[in-house]
PDB file of C-alpha atoms in Angstrom:
ATOM      1  CA  GLY A   1       5.858 -18.068   6.976  1.00  0.00           C
ATOM      2  CA  GLU A   2       6.391 -14.760   8.865  1.00  0.00           C
ATOM      3  CA  ASN A   3       3.479 -13.733  10.295  1.00  0.00           C
ATOM      4  CA  VAL A   4       2.242 -10.664  13.093  1.00  0.00           C
ATOM      5  CA  GLU A   5      -0.942 -10.970  14.879  1.00  0.00           C
ATOM      6  CA  GLN A   6      -2.228  -7.648  16.202  1.00  0.00           C
ATOM      7  CA  HIS A   7      -4.811  -7.194  19.116  1.00  0.00           C
ATOM      8  CA  PRO A   8      -7.439  -6.126  19.809  1.00  0.00           C
ATOM      9  CA  SER A   9      -9.523  -5.687  17.045  1.00  0.00           C
ATOM     10  CA  THR A  10     -11.346  -2.468  18.008  1.00  0.00           C
ATOM     11  CA  LEU A  11     -10.350  -0.595  21.135  1.00  0.00           C
ATOM     12  CA  SER A  12     -12.737   1.647  22.583  1.00  0.00           C
ATOM     13  CA  VAL A  13     -11.145   3.814  25.299  1.00  0.00           C
ATOM     14  CA  GLN A  14     -12.210   7.295  26.668  1.00  0.00           C
ATOM     15  CA  GLU A  15     -10.772  10.058  25.856  1.00  0.00           C
ATOM     16  CA  GLY A  16      -7.717  11.145  28.415  1.00  0.00           C
ATOM     17  CA  ASP A  17      -7.027   7.321  29.195  1.00  0.00           C
ATOM     18  CA  SER A  18      -4.874   5.803  27.636  1.00  0.00           C
ATOM     19  CA  ALA A  19      -4.479   2.955  24.891  1.00  0.00           C
ATOM     20  CA  VAL A  20      -2.189  -0.136  24.181  1.00  0.00           C
ATOM     21  CA  ILE A  21      -2.118  -2.134  21.458  1.00  0.00           C
ATOM     22  CA  LYS A  22      -0.257  -5.510  20.733  1.00  0.00           C
ATOM     23  CA  CYS A  23       1.478  -7.628  18.610  1.00  0.00           C
ATOM     24  CA  THR A  24       3.144 -10.070  18.131  1.00  0.00           C
ATOM     25  CA  TYR A  25       5.553 -11.447  15.517  1.00  0.00           C
ATOM     26  CA  SER A  26       7.280 -15.100  14.507  1.00  0.00           C
ATOM     27  CA  ASP A  27      10.470 -14.573  12.715  1.00  0.00           C
ATOM     28  CA  SER A  28      13.295 -14.166  15.195  1.00  0.00           C
ATOM     29  CA  ALA A  29      15.607 -12.405  12.044  1.00  0.00           C
ATOM     30  CA  SER A  30      12.999  -8.786  12.457  1.00  0.00           C
ATOM     31  CA  ASN A  31      14.790  -6.403  13.657  1.00  0.00           C
ATOM     32  CA  TYR A  32      12.610  -3.263  12.852  1.00  0.00           C
ATOM     33  CA  PHE A  33       8.920  -2.899  13.823  1.00  0.00           C
ATOM     34  CA  PRO A  34       6.881   0.517  12.352  1.00  0.00           C
ATOM     35  CA  TRP A  35       3.560   1.295  13.332  1.00  0.00           C
ATOM     36  CA  TYR A  36       1.110   3.480  11.185  1.00  0.00           C
ATOM     37  CA  LYS A  37      -2.039   5.281  11.446  1.00  0.00           C
ATOM     38  CA  GLN A  38      -4.328   4.650   8.625  1.00  0.00           C
ATOM     39  CA  GLU A  39      -7.483   7.692   9.638  1.00  0.00           C
ATOM     40  CA  LEU A  40     -10.771   6.443   7.645  1.00  0.00           C
ATOM     41  CA  GLY A  41     -10.071   6.630   4.002  1.00  0.00           C
ATOM     42  CA  LYS A  42      -6.634   8.168   4.003  1.00  0.00           C
ATOM     43  CA  ARG A  43      -3.474   6.916   3.534  1.00  0.00           C
ATOM     44  CA  PRO A  44      -1.150   5.008   6.343  1.00  0.00           C
ATOM     45  CA  GLN A  45       1.791   7.203   7.960  1.00  0.00           C
ATOM     46  CA  LEU A  46       4.470   6.393   9.932  1.00  0.00           C
ATOM     47  CA  ILE A  47       3.563   7.646  13.745  1.00  0.00           C
ATOM     48  CA  ILE A  48       6.489   5.542  15.452  1.00  0.00           C
ATOM     49  CA  ASP A  49       9.410   2.640  14.962  1.00  0.00           C
ATOM     50  CA  ILE A  50      11.797   0.701  16.538  1.00  0.00           C
ATOM     51  CA  ARG A  51      14.675  -1.364  15.365  1.00  0.00           C
ATOM     52  CA  SER A  52      15.836  -4.345  17.415  1.00  0.00           C
ATOM     53  CA  ASN A  53      18.473  -3.159  19.559  1.00  0.00           C
ATOM     54  CA  VAL A  54      16.526  -0.900  21.574  1.00  0.00           C
ATOM     55  CA  GLY A  55      13.796  -1.275  24.040  1.00  0.00           C
ATOM     56  CA  GLU A  56      11.866   1.738  24.236  1.00  0.00           C
ATOM     57  CA  LYS A  57      10.743   4.313  22.451  1.00  0.00           C
ATOM     58  CA  LYS A  58       8.741   7.490  22.670  1.00  0.00           C
ATOM     59  CA  ASP A  59       7.457  10.639  20.913  1.00  0.00           C
ATOM     60  CA  GLN A  60       5.186  13.141  23.488  1.00  0.00           C
ATOM     61  CA  ARG A  61       1.827  10.789  23.631  1.00  0.00           C
ATOM     62  CA  ILE A  62       3.190   8.110  21.643  1.00  0.00           C
ATOM     63  CA  ALA A  63       5.368   5.338  22.859  1.00  0.00           C
ATOM     64  CA  VAL A  64       6.645   1.927  21.597  1.00  0.00           C
ATOM     65  CA  THR A  65       8.227  -1.268  23.150  1.00  0.00           C
ATOM     66  CA  LEU A  66      10.147  -4.188  22.126  1.00  0.00           C
ATOM     67  CA  ASN A  67      10.498  -7.102  24.204  1.00  0.00           C
ATOM     68  CA  LYS A  68      13.036  -9.659  21.498  1.00  0.00           C
ATOM     69  CA  THR A  69      12.646 -12.493  23.692  1.00  0.00           C
ATOM     70  CA  ALA A  70       8.818 -13.522  23.674  1.00  0.00           C
ATOM     71  CA  LYS A  71       8.711 -11.975  19.305  1.00  0.00           C
ATOM     72  CA  HIS A  72       5.579  -9.178  20.678  1.00  0.00           C
ATOM     73  CA  PHE A  73       5.842  -5.077  20.690  1.00  0.00           C
ATOM     74  CA  SER A  74       3.554  -2.411  21.582  1.00  0.00           C
ATOM     75  CA  LEU A  75       1.793   0.818  20.577  1.00  0.00           C
ATOM     76  CA  HIS A  76       0.978   2.705  23.829  1.00  0.00           C
ATOM     77  CA  ILE A  77      -0.971   6.357  23.217  1.00  0.00           C
ATOM     78  CA  THR A  78      -1.357   8.343  26.588  1.00  0.00           C
ATOM     79  CA  GLU A  79      -3.878  11.308  27.392  1.00  0.00           C
ATOM     80  CA  THR A  80      -6.141  10.073  23.586  1.00  0.00           C
ATOM     81  CA  GLN A  81      -7.784  12.752  21.897  1.00  0.00           C
ATOM     82  CA  PRO A  82     -10.286  12.356  19.581  1.00  0.00           C
ATOM     83  CA  GLU A  83      -7.597  12.823  16.691  1.00  0.00           C
ATOM     84  CA  ASP A  84      -6.340   9.815  17.476  1.00  0.00           C
ATOM     85  CA  SER A  85      -9.552   7.752  16.425  1.00  0.00           C
ATOM     86  CA  ALA A  86      -8.124   6.076  13.282  1.00  0.00           C
ATOM     87  CA  VAL A  87      -6.954   2.448  12.633  1.00  0.00           C
ATOM     88  CA  TYR A  88      -3.219   1.479  14.034  1.00  0.00           C
ATOM     89  CA  PHE A  89      -1.031  -1.462  12.095  1.00  0.00           C
ATOM     90  CA  CYS A  90       1.791  -2.630  12.999  1.00  0.00           C
ATOM     91  CA  ALA A  91       4.597  -4.498  10.847  1.00  0.00           C
ATOM     92  CA  ALA A  92       7.655  -6.707  11.328  1.00  0.00           C
ATOM     93  CA  SER A  93      10.619  -6.852   8.839  1.00  0.00           C
ATOM     94  CA  ILE A  94      11.725  -9.432   7.351  1.00  0.00           C
ATOM     95  CA  ASN A  95      14.269 -10.170   4.653  1.00  0.00           C
ATOM     96  CA  SER A  96      17.345  -7.944   4.322  1.00  0.00           C
ATOM     97  CA  ASN A  97      15.441  -5.857   1.842  1.00  0.00           C
ATOM     98  CA  TYR A  98      13.501  -4.976   5.364  1.00  0.00           C
ATOM     99  CA  GLN A  99       9.787  -6.036   3.660  1.00  0.00           C
ATOM    100  CA  LEU A 100       7.222  -5.495   6.334  1.00  0.00           C
ATOM    101  CA  ILE A 101       4.623  -8.091   7.029  1.00  0.00           C
ATOM    102  CA  TRP A 102       1.623  -6.385   8.646  1.00  0.00           C
ATOM    103  CA  GLY A 103      -1.167  -7.104  11.752  1.00  0.00           C
ATOM    104  CA  ALA A 104      -4.517  -7.010  10.484  1.00  0.00           C
ATOM    105  CA  GLY A 105      -4.979  -3.474  12.057  1.00  0.00           C
ATOM    106  CA  THR A 106      -6.812  -2.590  15.075  1.00  0.00           C
ATOM    107  CA  LYS A 107      -9.534   0.320  14.882  1.00  0.00           C
ATOM    108  CA  LEU A 108      -9.310   2.728  17.773  1.00  0.00           C
ATOM    109  CA  ILE A 109     -12.059   4.468  19.145  1.00  0.00           C
ATOM    110  CA  ILE A 110     -11.950   7.889  21.285  1.00  0.00           C
ATOM    111  CA  LYS A 111     -14.970   8.228  23.135  1.00  0.00           C
ATOM    112  CA  PRO A 112     -15.960  11.977  24.256  1.00  0.00           C
TER     113      PRO A 112
ATOM    114  CA  GLU B   1       7.583  18.377  -1.368  1.00  0.00           C
ATOM    115  CA  ALA B   2       4.288  16.657  -3.167  1.00  0.00           C
ATOM    116  CA  GLY B   3       3.607  13.142  -2.122  1.00  0.00           C
ATOM    117  CA  VAL B   4       2.828   9.839  -3.911  1.00  0.00           C
ATOM    118  CA  ALA B   5       0.409  10.310  -6.692  1.00  0.00           C
ATOM    119  CA  GLN B   6      -1.641   7.313  -7.838  1.00  0.00           C
ATOM    120  CA  SER B   7      -4.903   7.506 -10.446  1.00  0.00           C
ATOM    121  CA  PRO B   8      -7.515   6.163 -10.638  1.00  0.00           C
ATOM    122  CA  ARG B   9      -8.921   6.896  -7.179  1.00  0.00           C
ATOM    123  CA  TYR B  10     -11.741   4.727  -8.215  1.00  0.00           C
ATOM    124  CA  LYS B  11     -12.337   2.106 -11.054  1.00  0.00           C
ATOM    125  CA  ILE B  12     -15.574  -0.174 -11.185  1.00  0.00           C
ATOM    126  CA  ILE B  13     -15.165  -3.266 -13.271  1.00  0.00           C
ATOM    127  CA  GLU B  14     -16.999  -6.254 -14.188  1.00  0.00           C
ATOM    128  CA  LYS B  15     -15.328  -9.245 -13.682  1.00  0.00           C
ATOM    129  CA  ARG B  16     -12.825 -10.494 -16.831  1.00  0.00           C
ATOM    130  CA  GLN B  17     -12.000  -7.168 -17.679  1.00  0.00           C
ATOM    131  CA  SER B  18      -9.581  -5.141 -17.321  1.00  0.00           C
ATOM    132  CA  VAL B  19      -7.788  -2.662 -15.178  1.00  0.00           C
ATOM    133  CA  ALA B  20      -4.967  -0.477 -14.622  1.00  0.00           C
ATOM    134  CA  PHE B  21      -3.052   1.554 -12.220  1.00  0.00           C
ATOM    135  CA  TRP B  22      -1.133   4.176 -12.078  1.00  0.00           C
ATOM    136  CA  CYS B  23       1.863   5.597  -9.192  1.00  0.00           C
ATOM    137  CA  ASN B  24       4.514   8.252  -9.515  1.00  0.00           C
ATOM    138  CA  PRO B  25       6.253   8.258  -6.254  1.00  0.00           C
ATOM    139  CA  ILE B  26       8.682  11.145  -4.618  1.00  0.00           C
ATOM    140  CA  SER B  27      11.117  12.425  -6.725  1.00  0.00           C
ATOM    141  CA  GLY B  28      14.627  10.401  -5.169  1.00  0.00           C
ATOM    142  CA  HIS B  29      12.852   7.933  -4.169  1.00  0.00           C
ATOM    143  CA  ALA B  30      14.706   4.827  -5.602  1.00  0.00           C
ATOM    144  CA  THR B  31      12.108   2.009  -3.740  1.00  0.00           C
ATOM    145  CA  LEU B  32       8.997   1.761  -5.208  1.00  0.00           C
ATOM    146  CA  TYR B  33       6.518  -0.634  -3.507  1.00  0.00           C
ATOM    147  CA  TRP B  34       2.425  -2.141  -4.815  1.00  0.00           C
ATOM    148  CA  TYR B  35       0.563  -3.088  -2.031  1.00  0.00           C
ATOM    149  CA  GLN B  36      -3.295  -4.846  -1.996  1.00  0.00           C
ATOM    150  CA  GLN B  37      -5.538  -4.052   0.997  1.00  0.00           C
ATOM    151  CA  ILE B  38      -8.690  -5.724   1.590  1.00  0.00           C
ATOM    152  CA  LEU B  39     -11.534  -4.092   3.445  1.00  0.00           C
ATOM    153  CA  GLY B  40     -10.632  -4.930   7.077  1.00  0.00           C
ATOM    154  CA  GLN B  41      -6.968  -5.625   6.521  1.00  0.00           C
ATOM    155  CA  GLY B  42      -3.618  -4.798   7.003  1.00  0.00           C
ATOM    156  CA  PRO B  43      -1.319  -4.014   2.999  1.00  0.00           C
ATOM    157  CA  LYS B  44      -0.054  -6.933   1.971  1.00  0.00           C
ATOM    158  CA  LEU B  45       2.889  -6.564  -1.080  1.00  0.00           C
ATOM    159  CA  LEU B  46       2.439  -7.737  -4.295  1.00  0.00           C
ATOM    160  CA  ILE B  47       5.468  -6.327  -5.462  1.00  0.00           C
ATOM    161  CA  GLN B  48       8.947  -4.436  -5.099  1.00  0.00           C
ATOM    162  CA  PHE B  49      11.465  -2.146  -7.371  1.00  0.00           C
ATOM    163  CA  GLN B  50      14.435  -0.862  -6.379  1.00  0.00           C
ATOM    164  CA  ASN B  51      14.464   1.803  -9.648  1.00  0.00           C
ATOM    165  CA  ASN B  52      13.314  -0.140 -12.297  1.00  0.00           C
ATOM    166  CA  GLY B  53      14.709  -3.673 -11.240  1.00  0.00           C
ATOM    167  CA  VAL B  54      11.869  -5.862  -9.388  1.00  0.00           C
ATOM    168  CA  VAL B  55      13.570  -6.616  -5.883  1.00  0.00           C
ATOM    169  CA  ASP B  56      10.727  -9.294  -4.962  1.00  0.00           C
ATOM    170  CA  ASP B  57       7.400 -10.226  -6.745  1.00  0.00           C
ATOM    171  CA  SER B  58       6.607 -13.636  -4.831  1.00  0.00           C
ATOM    172  CA  GLN B  59       3.318 -12.187  -4.151  1.00  0.00           C
ATOM    173  CA  LEU B  60       1.929 -11.028  -7.411  1.00  0.00           C
ATOM    174  CA  PRO B  61      -0.571 -13.524  -9.130  1.00  0.00           C
ATOM    175  CA  LYS B  62       1.497 -13.293 -12.010  1.00  0.00           C
ATOM    176  CA  ASP B  63      -0.865 -15.142 -13.794  1.00  0.00           C
ATOM    177  CA  ARG B  64      -3.377 -11.804 -14.067  1.00  0.00           C
ATOM    178  CA  PHE B  65      -1.366  -9.259 -12.373  1.00  0.00           C
ATOM    179  CA  SER B  66       1.545  -7.531 -13.586  1.00  0.00           C
ATOM    180  CA  ALA B  67       3.742  -4.257 -13.146  1.00  0.00           C
ATOM    181  CA  GLU B  68       6.642  -2.004 -14.220  1.00  0.00           C
ATOM    182  CA  ARG B  69       8.318   0.646 -13.419  1.00  0.00           C
ATOM    183  CA  LEU B  70      10.328   1.516 -16.763  1.00  0.00           C
ATOM    184  CA  LYS B  71      12.534   4.476 -16.257  1.00  0.00           C
ATOM    185  CA  GLY B  72      12.800   3.823 -12.668  1.00  0.00           C
ATOM    186  CA  VAL B  73      10.202   6.500 -11.818  1.00  0.00           C
ATOM    187  CA  ASP B  74       6.717   6.123 -12.603  1.00  0.00           C
ATOM    188  CA  SER B  75       4.802   2.264 -12.059  1.00  0.00           C
ATOM    189  CA  THR B  76       1.954   0.613 -13.653  1.00  0.00           C
ATOM    190  CA  LEU B  77       0.217  -2.290 -11.859  1.00  0.00           C
ATOM    191  CA  LYS B  78      -2.062  -4.049 -14.366  1.00  0.00           C
ATOM    192  CA  ILE B  79      -4.607  -7.157 -13.710  1.00  0.00           C
ATOM    193  CA  GLN B  80      -5.943  -8.793 -16.158  1.00  0.00           C
ATOM    194  CA  PRO B  81      -8.892 -10.680 -16.147  1.00  0.00           C
ATOM    195  CA  ALA B  82     -10.196  -9.098 -13.159  1.00  0.00           C
ATOM    196  CA  LYS B  83     -12.086 -11.879 -10.317  1.00  0.00           C
ATOM    197  CA  LEU B  84     -14.317 -10.603  -7.547  1.00  0.00           C
ATOM    198  CA  GLU B  85     -11.575 -11.161  -4.965  1.00  0.00           C
ATOM    199  CA  ASP B  86      -8.982  -8.403  -6.511  1.00  0.00           C
ATOM    200  CA  SER B  87     -11.583  -5.834  -4.926  1.00  0.00           C
ATOM    201  CA  ALA B  88      -9.493  -4.011  -2.817  1.00  0.00           C
ATOM    202  CA  VAL B  89      -7.075  -0.347  -2.460  1.00  0.00           C
ATOM    203  CA  TYR B  90      -3.931  -0.331  -4.040  1.00  0.00           C
ATOM    204  CA  LEU B  91      -1.611   1.384  -2.480  1.00  0.00           C
ATOM    205  CA  CYS B  92       1.483   2.564  -3.885  1.00  0.00           C
ATOM    206  CA  ALA B  93       4.655   3.590  -1.507  1.00  0.00           C
ATOM    207  CA  SER B  94       7.566   4.767  -1.774  1.00  0.00           C
ATOM    208  CA  SER B  95      11.068   5.026  -0.094  1.00  0.00           C
ATOM    209  CA  LEU B  96      14.347   6.232  -0.697  1.00  0.00           C
ATOM    210  CA  SER B  97      15.810   3.307   0.299  1.00  0.00           C
ATOM    211  CA  PRO B  98      14.981  -0.923   0.826  1.00  0.00           C
ATOM    212  CA  THR B  99      17.040   0.051   4.314  1.00  0.00           C
ATOM    213  CA  PRO B 100      14.531   0.350   7.793  1.00  0.00           C
ATOM    214  CA  GLY B 101      12.589   3.626   7.252  1.00  0.00           C
ATOM    215  CA  GLU B 102       9.438   5.578   6.173  1.00  0.00           C
ATOM    216  CA  LEU B 103       6.930   4.082   3.567  1.00  0.00           C
ATOM    217  CA  PHE B 104       4.917   6.872   2.376  1.00  0.00           C
ATOM    218  CA  PHE B 105       2.379   5.817   0.810  1.00  0.00           C
ATOM    219  CA  GLY B 106      -0.483   7.236  -1.741  1.00  0.00           C
ATOM    220  CA  GLU B 107      -4.334   7.683  -1.439  1.00  0.00           C
ATOM    221  CA  GLY B 108      -4.556   4.252  -3.177  1.00  0.00           C
ATOM    222  CA  SER B 109      -6.638   3.436  -6.117  1.00  0.00           C
ATOM    223  CA  ARG B 110      -9.847   1.534  -4.919  1.00  0.00           C
ATOM    224  CA  LEU B 111     -10.894  -1.551  -7.064  1.00  0.00           C
ATOM    225  CA  THR B 112     -14.473  -2.655  -7.034  1.00  0.00           C
ATOM    226  CA  VAL B 113     -14.657  -6.088  -9.227  1.00  0.00           C
ATOM    227  CA  LEU B 114     -18.821  -6.988 -10.098  1.00  0.00           C
TER     228      LEU B 114
END
């Protein structure tokens, strides 16, 4: 069945540096790719999403890139800040109801 | 705007006991989801409702899990009898429709089965 792999599982970066999280998906029909941020003990919240007709999308310090041919997409966070510390989940849509298959998550640690 | 409400926040039960979780979605949101999130993993969809109808429950362990969304608003998820592997956070989410867009999650209900 459909699978989403996410790497790395843990990422530690110095404050101010950039962070990149990568996901690959298996279903070539997937056409919607959101990223959610989940702080410890809190609910997941959407931070950015991209649809398959777009190769890149940016929102301030956050950007997402999509390579449909290779079936992978990445989250880029620039100028990282302490409040960026959280678990980040990627997801890919399947079927006409846009149900999501989620990656296992990346724990991002920002070192002061 | 009020968010997605869930209760209880925490529940500890013995295996083979039963438990029920309640969710009230954002007003006007037709689509409601129940997810299971095991520690260290991403959310796994259990069931999706569109109004009061089930869109997909293919990953719901129907021998022990049940869910309903009477009147197309609130929803309850029940587990009976619970197993140790059911220990997880049960997240409810809602969205305006099943087209691509933001899912709004509740705080979750953390279940511990002893």
